PDB file of C-alpha atoms in Angstrom:
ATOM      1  CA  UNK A 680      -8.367  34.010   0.898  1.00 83.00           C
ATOM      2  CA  UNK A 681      -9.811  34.010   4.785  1.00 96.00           C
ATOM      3  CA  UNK A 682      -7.607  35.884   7.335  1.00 97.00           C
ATOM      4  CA  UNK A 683      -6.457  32.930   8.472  1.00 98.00           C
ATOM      5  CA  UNK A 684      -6.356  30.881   5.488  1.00 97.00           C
ATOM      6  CA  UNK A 685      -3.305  27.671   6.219  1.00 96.00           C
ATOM      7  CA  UNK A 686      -3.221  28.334   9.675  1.00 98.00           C
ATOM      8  CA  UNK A 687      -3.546  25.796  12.565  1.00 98.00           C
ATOM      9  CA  UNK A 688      -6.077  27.349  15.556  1.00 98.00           C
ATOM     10  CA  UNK A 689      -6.824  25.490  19.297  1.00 98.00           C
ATOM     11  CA  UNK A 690     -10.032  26.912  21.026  1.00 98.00           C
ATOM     12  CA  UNK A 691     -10.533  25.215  24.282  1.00 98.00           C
ATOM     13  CA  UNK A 692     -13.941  25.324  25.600  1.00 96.00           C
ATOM     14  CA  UNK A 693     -15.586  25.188  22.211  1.00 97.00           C
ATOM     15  CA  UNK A 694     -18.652  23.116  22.207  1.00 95.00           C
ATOM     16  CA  UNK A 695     -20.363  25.770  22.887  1.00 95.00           C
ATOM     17  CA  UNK A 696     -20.948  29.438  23.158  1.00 96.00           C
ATOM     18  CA  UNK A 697     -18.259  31.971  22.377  1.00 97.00           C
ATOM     19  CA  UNK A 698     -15.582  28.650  22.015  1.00 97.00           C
ATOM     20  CA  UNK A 699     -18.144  27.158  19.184  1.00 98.00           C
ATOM     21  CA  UNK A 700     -18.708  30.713  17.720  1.00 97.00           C
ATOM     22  CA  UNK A 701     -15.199  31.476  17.581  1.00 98.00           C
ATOM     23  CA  UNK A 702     -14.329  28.054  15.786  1.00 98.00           C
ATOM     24  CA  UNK A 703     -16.683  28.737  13.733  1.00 98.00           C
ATOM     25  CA  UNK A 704     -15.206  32.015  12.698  1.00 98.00           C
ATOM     26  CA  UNK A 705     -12.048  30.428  12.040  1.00 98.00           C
ATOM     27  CA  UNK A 706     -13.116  28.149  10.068  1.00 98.00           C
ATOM     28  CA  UNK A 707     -14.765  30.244   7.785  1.00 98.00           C
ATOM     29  CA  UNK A 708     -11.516  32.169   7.411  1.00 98.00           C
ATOM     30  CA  UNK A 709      -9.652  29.127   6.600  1.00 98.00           C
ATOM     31  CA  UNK A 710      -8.212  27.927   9.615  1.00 98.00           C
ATOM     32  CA  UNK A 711      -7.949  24.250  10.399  1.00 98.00           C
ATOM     33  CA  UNK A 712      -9.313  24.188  13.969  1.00 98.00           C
ATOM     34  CA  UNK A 713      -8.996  21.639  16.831  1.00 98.00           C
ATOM     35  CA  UNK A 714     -11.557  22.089  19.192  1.00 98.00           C
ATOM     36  CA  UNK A 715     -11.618  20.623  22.870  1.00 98.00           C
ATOM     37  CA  UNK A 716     -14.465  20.119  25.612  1.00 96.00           C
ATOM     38  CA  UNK A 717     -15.395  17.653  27.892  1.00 95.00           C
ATOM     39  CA  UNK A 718     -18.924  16.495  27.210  1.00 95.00           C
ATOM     40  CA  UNK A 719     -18.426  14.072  24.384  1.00 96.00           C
ATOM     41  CA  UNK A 720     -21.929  14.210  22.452  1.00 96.00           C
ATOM     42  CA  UNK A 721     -21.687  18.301  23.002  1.00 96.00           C
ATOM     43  CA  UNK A 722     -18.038  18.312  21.318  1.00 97.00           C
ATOM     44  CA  UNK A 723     -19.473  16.226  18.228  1.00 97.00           C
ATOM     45  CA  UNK A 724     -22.364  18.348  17.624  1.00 97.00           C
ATOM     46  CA  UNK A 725     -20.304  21.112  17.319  1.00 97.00           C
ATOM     47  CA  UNK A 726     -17.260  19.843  15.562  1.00 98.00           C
ATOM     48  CA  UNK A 727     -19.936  18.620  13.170  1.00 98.00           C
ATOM     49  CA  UNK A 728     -21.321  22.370  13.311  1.00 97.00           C
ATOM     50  CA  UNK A 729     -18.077  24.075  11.912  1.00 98.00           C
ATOM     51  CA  UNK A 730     -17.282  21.007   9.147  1.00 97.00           C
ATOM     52  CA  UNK A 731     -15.016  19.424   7.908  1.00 96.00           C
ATOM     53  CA  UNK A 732     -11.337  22.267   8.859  1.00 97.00           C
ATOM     54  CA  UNK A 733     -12.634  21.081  12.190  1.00 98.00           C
ATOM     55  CA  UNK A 734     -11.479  18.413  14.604  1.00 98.00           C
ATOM     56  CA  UNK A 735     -12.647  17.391  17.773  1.00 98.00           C
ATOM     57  CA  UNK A 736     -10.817  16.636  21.023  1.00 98.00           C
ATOM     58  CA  UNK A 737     -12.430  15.372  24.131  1.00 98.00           C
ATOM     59  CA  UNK A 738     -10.473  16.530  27.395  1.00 97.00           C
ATOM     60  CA  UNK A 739     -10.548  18.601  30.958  1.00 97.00           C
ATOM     61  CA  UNK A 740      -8.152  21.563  30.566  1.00 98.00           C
ATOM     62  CA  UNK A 741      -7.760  21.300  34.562  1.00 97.00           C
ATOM     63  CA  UNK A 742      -6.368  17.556  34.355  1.00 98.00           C
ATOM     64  CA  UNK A 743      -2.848  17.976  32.044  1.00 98.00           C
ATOM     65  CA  UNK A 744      -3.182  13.864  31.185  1.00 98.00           C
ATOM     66  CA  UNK A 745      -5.560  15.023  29.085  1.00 98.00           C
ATOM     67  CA  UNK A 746      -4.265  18.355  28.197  1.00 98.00           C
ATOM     68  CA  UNK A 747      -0.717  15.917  27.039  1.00 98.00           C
ATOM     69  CA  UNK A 748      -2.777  13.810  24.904  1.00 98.00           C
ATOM     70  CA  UNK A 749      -4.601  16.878  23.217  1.00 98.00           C
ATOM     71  CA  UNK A 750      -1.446  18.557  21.943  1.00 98.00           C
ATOM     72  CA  UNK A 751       0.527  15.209  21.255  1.00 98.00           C
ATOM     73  CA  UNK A 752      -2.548  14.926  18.897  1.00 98.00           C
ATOM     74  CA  UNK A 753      -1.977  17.978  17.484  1.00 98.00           C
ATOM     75  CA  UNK A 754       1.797  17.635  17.324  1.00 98.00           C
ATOM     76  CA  UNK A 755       1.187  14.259  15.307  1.00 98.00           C
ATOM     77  CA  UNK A 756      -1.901  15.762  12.474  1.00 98.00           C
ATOM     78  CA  UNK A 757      -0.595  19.666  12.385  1.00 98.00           C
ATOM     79  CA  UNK A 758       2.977  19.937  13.252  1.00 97.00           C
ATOM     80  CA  UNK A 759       2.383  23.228  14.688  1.00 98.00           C
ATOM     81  CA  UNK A 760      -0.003  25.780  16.221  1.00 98.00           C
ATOM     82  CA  UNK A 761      -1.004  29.518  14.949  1.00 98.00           C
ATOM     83  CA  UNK A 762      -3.167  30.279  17.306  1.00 98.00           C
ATOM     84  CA  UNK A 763      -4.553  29.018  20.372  1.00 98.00           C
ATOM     85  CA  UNK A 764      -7.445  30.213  21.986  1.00 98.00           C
ATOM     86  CA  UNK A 765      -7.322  29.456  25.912  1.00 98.00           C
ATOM     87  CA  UNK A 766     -10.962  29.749  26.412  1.00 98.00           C
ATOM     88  CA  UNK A 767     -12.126  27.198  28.866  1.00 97.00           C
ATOM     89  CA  UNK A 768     -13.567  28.454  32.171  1.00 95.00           C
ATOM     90  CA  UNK A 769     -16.292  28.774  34.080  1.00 93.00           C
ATOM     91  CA  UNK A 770     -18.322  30.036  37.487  1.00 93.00           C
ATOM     92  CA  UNK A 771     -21.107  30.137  40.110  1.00 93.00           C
ATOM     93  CA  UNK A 772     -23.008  32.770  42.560  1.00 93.00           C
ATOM     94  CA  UNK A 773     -21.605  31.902  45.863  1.00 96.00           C
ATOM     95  CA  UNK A 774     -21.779  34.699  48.582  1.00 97.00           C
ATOM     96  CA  UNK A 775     -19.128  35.240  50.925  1.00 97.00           C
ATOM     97  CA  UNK A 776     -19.627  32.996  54.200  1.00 98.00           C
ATOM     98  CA  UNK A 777     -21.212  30.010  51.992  1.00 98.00           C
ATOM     99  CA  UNK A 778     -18.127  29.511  49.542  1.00 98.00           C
ATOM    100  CA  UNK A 779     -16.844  26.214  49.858  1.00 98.00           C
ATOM    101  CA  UNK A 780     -13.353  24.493  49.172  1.00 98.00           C
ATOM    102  CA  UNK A 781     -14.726  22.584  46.217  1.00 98.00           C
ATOM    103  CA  UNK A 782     -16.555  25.587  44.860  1.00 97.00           C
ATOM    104  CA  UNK A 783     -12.771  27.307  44.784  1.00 98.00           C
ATOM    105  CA  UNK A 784     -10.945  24.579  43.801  1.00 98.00           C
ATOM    106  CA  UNK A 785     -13.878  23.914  40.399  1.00 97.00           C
ATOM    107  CA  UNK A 786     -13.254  27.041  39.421  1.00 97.00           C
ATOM    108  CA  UNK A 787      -9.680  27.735  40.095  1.00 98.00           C
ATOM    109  CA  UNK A 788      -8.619  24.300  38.279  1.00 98.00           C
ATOM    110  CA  UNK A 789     -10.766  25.303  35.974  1.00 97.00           C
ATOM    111  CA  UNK A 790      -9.850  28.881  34.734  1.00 98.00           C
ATOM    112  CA  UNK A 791      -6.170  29.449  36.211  1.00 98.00           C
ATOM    113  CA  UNK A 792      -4.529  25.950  36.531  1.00 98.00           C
ATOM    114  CA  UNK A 793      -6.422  25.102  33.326  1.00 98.00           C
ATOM    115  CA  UNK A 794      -5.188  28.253  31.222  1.00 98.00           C
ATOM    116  CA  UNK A 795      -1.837  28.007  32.533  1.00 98.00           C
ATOM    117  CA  UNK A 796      -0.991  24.733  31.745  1.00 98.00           C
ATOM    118  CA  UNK A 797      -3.094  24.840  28.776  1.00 98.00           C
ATOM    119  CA  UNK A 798      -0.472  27.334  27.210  1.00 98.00           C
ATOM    120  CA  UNK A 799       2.424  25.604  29.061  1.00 98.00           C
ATOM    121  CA  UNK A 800       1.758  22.499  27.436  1.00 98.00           C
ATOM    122  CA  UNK A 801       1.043  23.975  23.885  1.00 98.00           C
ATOM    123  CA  UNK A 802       4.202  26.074  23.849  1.00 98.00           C
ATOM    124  CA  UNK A 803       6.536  23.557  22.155  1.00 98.00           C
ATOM    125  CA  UNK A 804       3.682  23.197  18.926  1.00 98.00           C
ATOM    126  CA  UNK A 805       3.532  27.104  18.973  1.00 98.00           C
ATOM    127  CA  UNK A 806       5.583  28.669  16.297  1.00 98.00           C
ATOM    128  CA  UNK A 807       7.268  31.738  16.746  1.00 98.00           C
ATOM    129  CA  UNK A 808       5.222  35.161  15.868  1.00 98.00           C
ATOM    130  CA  UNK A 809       2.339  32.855  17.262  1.00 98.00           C
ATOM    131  CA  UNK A 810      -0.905  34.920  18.855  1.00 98.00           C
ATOM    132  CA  UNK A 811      -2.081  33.293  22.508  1.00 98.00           C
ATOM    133  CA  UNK A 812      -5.195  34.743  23.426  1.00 98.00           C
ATOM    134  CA  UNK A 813      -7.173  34.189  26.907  1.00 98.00           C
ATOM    135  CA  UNK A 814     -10.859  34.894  27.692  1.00 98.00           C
ATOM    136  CA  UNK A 815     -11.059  37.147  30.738  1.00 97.00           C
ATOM    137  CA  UNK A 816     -13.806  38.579  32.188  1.00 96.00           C
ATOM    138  CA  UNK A 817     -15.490  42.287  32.611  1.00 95.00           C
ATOM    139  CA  UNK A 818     -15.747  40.424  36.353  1.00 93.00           C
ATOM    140  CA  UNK A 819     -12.158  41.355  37.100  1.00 94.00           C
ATOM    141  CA  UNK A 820     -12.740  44.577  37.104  1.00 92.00           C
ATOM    142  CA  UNK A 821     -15.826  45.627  39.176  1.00 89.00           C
ATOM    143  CA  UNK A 822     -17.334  44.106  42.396  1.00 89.00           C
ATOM    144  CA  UNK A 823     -20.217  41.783  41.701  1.00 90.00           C
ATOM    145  CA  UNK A 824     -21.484  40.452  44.958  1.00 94.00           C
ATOM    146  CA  UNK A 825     -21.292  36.728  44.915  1.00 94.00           C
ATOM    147  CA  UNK A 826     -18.750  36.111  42.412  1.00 95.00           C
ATOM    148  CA  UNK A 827     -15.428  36.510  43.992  1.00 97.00           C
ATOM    149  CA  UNK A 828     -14.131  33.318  42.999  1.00 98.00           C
ATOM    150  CA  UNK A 829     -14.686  33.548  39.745  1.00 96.00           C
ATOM    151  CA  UNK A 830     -13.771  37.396  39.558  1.00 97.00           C
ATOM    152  CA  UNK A 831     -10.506  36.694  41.827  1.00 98.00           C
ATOM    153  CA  UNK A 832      -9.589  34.103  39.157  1.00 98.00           C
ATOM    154  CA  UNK A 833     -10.410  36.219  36.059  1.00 97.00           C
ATOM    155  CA  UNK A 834      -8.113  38.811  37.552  1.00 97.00           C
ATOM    156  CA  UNK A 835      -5.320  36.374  37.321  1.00 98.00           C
ATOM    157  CA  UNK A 836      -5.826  35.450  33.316  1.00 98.00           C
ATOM    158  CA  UNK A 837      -4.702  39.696  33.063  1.00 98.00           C
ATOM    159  CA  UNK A 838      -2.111  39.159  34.691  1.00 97.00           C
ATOM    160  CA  UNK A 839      -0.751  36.255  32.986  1.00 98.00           C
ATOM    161  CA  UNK A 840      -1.173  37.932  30.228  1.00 98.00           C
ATOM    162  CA  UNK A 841       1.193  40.932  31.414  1.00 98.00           C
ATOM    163  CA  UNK A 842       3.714  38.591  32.885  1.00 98.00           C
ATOM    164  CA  UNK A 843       4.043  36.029  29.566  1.00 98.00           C
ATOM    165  CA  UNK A 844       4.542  38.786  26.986  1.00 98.00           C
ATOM    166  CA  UNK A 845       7.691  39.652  28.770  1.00 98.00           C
ATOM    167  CA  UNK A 846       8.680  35.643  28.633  1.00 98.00           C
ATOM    168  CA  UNK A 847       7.848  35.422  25.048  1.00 98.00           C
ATOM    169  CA  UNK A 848       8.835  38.463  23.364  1.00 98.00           C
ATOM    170  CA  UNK A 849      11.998  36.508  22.229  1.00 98.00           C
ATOM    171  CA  UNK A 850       9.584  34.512  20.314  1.00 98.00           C
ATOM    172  CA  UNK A 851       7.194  36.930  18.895  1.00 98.00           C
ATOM    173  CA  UNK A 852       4.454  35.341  20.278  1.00 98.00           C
ATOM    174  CA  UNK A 853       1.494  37.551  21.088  1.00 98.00           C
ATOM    175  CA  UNK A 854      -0.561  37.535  24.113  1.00 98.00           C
ATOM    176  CA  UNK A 855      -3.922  39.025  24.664  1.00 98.00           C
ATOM    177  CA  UNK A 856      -6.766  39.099  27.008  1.00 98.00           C
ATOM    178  CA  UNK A 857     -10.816  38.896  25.280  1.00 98.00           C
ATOM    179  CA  UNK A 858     -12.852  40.363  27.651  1.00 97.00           C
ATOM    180  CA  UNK A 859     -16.480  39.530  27.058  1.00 96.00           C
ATOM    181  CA  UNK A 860     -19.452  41.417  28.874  1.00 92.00           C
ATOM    182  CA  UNK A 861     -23.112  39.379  29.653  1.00 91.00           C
ATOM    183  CA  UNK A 862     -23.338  37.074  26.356  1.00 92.00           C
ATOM    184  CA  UNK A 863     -25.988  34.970  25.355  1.00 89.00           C
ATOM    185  CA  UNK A 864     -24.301  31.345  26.140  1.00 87.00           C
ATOM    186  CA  UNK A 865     -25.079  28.562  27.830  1.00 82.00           C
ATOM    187  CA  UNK A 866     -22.748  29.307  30.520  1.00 79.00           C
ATOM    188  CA  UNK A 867     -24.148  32.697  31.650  1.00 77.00           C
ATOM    189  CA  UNK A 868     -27.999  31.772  31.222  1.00 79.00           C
ATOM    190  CA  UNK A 869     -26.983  28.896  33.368  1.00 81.00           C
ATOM    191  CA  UNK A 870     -25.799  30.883  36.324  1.00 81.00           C
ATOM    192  CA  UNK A 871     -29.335  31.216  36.757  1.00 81.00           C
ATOM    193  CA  UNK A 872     -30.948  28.852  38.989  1.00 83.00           C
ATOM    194  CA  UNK A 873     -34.681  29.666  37.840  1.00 89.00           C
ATOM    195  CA  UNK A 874     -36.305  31.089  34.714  1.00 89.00           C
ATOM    196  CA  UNK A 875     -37.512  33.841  36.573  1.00 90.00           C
ATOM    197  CA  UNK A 876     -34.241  34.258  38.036  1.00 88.00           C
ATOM    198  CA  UNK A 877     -32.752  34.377  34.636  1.00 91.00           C
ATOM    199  CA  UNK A 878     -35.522  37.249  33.598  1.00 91.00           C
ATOM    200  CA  UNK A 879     -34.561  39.095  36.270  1.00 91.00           C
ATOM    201  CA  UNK A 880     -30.519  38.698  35.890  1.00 87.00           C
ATOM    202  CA  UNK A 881     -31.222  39.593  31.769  1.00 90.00           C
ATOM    203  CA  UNK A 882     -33.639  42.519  32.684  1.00 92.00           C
ATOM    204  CA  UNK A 883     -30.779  44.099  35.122  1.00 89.00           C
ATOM    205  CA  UNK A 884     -27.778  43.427  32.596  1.00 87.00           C
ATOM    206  CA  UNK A 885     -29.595  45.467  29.869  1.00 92.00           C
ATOM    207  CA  UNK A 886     -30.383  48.070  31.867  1.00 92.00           C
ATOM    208  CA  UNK A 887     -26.971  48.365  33.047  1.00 91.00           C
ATOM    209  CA  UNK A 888     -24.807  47.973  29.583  1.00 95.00           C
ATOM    210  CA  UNK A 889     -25.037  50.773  27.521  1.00 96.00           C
ATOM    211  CA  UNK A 890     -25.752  49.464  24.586  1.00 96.00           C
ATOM    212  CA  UNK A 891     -29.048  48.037  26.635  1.00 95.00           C
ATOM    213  CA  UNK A 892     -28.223  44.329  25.363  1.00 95.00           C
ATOM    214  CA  UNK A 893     -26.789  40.797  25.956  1.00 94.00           C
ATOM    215  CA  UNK A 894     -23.768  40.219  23.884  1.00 93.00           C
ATOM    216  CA  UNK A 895     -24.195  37.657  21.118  1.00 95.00           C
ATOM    217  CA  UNK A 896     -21.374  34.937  20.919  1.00 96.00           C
ATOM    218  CA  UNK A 897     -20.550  35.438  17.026  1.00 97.00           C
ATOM    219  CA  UNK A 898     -19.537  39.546  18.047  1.00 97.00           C
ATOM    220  CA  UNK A 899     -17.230  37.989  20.489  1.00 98.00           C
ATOM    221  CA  UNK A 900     -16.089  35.542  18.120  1.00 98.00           C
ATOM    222  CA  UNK A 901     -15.544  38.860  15.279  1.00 98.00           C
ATOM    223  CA  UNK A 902     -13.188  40.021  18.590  1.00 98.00           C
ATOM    224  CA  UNK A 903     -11.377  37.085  18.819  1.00 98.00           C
ATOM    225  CA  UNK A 904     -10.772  37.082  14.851  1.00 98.00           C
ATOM    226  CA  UNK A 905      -9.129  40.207  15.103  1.00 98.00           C
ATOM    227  CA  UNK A 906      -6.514  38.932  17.802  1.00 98.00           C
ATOM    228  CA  UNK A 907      -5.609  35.817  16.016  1.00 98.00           C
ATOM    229  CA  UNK A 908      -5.064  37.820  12.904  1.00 98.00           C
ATOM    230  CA  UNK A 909      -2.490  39.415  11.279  1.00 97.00           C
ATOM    231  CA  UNK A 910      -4.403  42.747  11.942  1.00 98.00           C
ATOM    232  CA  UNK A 911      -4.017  42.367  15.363  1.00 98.00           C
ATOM    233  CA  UNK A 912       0.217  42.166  14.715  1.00 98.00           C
ATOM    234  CA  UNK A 913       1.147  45.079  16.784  1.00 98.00           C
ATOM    235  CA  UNK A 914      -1.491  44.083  19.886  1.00 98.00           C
ATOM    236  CA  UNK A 915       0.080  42.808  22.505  1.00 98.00           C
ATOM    237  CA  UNK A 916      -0.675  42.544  26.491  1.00 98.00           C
ATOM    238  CA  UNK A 917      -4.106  44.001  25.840  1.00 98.00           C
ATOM    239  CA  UNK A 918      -7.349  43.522  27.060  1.00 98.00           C
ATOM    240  CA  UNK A 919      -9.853  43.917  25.081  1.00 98.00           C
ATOM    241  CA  UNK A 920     -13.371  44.406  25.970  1.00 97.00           C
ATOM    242  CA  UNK A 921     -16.123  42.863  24.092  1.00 97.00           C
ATOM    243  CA  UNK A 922     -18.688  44.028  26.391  1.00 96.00           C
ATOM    244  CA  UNK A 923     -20.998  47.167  25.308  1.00 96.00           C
ATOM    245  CA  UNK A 924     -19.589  49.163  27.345  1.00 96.00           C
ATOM    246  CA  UNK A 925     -20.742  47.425  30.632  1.00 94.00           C
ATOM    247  CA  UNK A 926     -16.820  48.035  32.114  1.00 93.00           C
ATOM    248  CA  UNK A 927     -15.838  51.124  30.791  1.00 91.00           C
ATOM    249  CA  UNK A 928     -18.700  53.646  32.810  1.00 88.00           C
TER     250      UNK A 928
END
């Protein structure tokens, strides 16, 4: 039996990178998994990826109409959720003095509004003893110059994190921060806005994480296995960093 053999998983964000390599994961440890993004052909591709435990819901976790629809799905084929994975989010290199009110408002709705009402919305479906767990950032910790937005909003996943344990203790349900370092998705090559650019950004991440390497999505995926699981039963209001070291020096 897979660690999470008969349980019912929702990874938002998870047509690719560490969403698709986490559902994934799951699957292979026997979890039926509903996975959610908003590009349509991208969310097929990788539903079709992780096979047949998986299903595939198209949505925007920053608009709840379609956040509503998602979990009245799931309410209507599972019944309940084990584990839900609020991993949607995203960012961009603005510098101070050229950050714009749409640039703050993308990624605000995005990462804060979205994981918010993301778990809001799934907490009826969540049974008690349930594991929540949120993908933060190494950004929240440590100044990167140009990404304040993003950082500022990564910052307030840890503290929801610290704020809904308290809420839901009378529940049991578990709630953790991942904390992935540079990893080889989509998302982070893209903050790039040249291949050279991108050499350069790779060439100064490995020289500053210790273990002189990107992260690969599966290894955050092998993180996020461990809070979703029964292993992880005493873990809660943690962060935990997935990030060769990048945070901790």
């Amino acid at each position: 039996m897979g660690r999470l053999e008969g349980k019912v998983a929702v990874i938002t964000g998870a047509n690719s990178g560490i969403g698709l390599a986490s559902a994934r994961r799951f699957a292979s440890e026997g979890a039926r998994v509903f996975m959610t993004g908003r590009r349509q052909a991208e969310l097929d591709a990788a539903v079709a990826s992780v096979g047949k435990r998986a299903t595939g819901v198209r949505g925007d976790v920053s608009n709840l109409t379609d956040l509503r629809r998602l979990f009245t799905l799931i309410g209507e084929q599972a019944g309940t959720i084990d584990i839900l994975f609020a991993n949607a989010g995203g960012g961009a290199f603005v510098p101070l003095g050229q950050i714009t009110e749409d640039h703050y408002a993308r990624t605000f709705d995005t990462n804060v509004k979205g994981t918010l009402f993301t778990v809001q919305e799934a907490l009826p479906l969540i049974r008690d003893g349930g594991s929540i767990i949120l993908t933060g950032s190494t950004a929240a910790l440590k100044g990167t110059p140009a990404f304040s937005v993003y950082s500022a909003s990564k910052a307030a996943i840890r503290n929801f994190a610290r704020t809904w344990i308290l809420e839901l203790a009378p529940r049991g349900i578990r709630v953790n921060v991942l904390a992935p370092g540079p990893t080889a998705t989509p998302g982070w090559h893209g903050l790039a806005t040249s291949e050279e650019e991108n050499r350069r950004m790779q060439a100064l991440t490995r020289a500053a994480v210790p273990l002189g390497r990107l992260g690969d999505p599966a290894e955050i995926a092998g993180a996020a296995l461990f809070l979703a699981s029964d292993d992880s039963s005493f873990v809660n209001g943690s962060e935990l960093f997935a990030d060769g070291g990048v945070a901790q020096i």
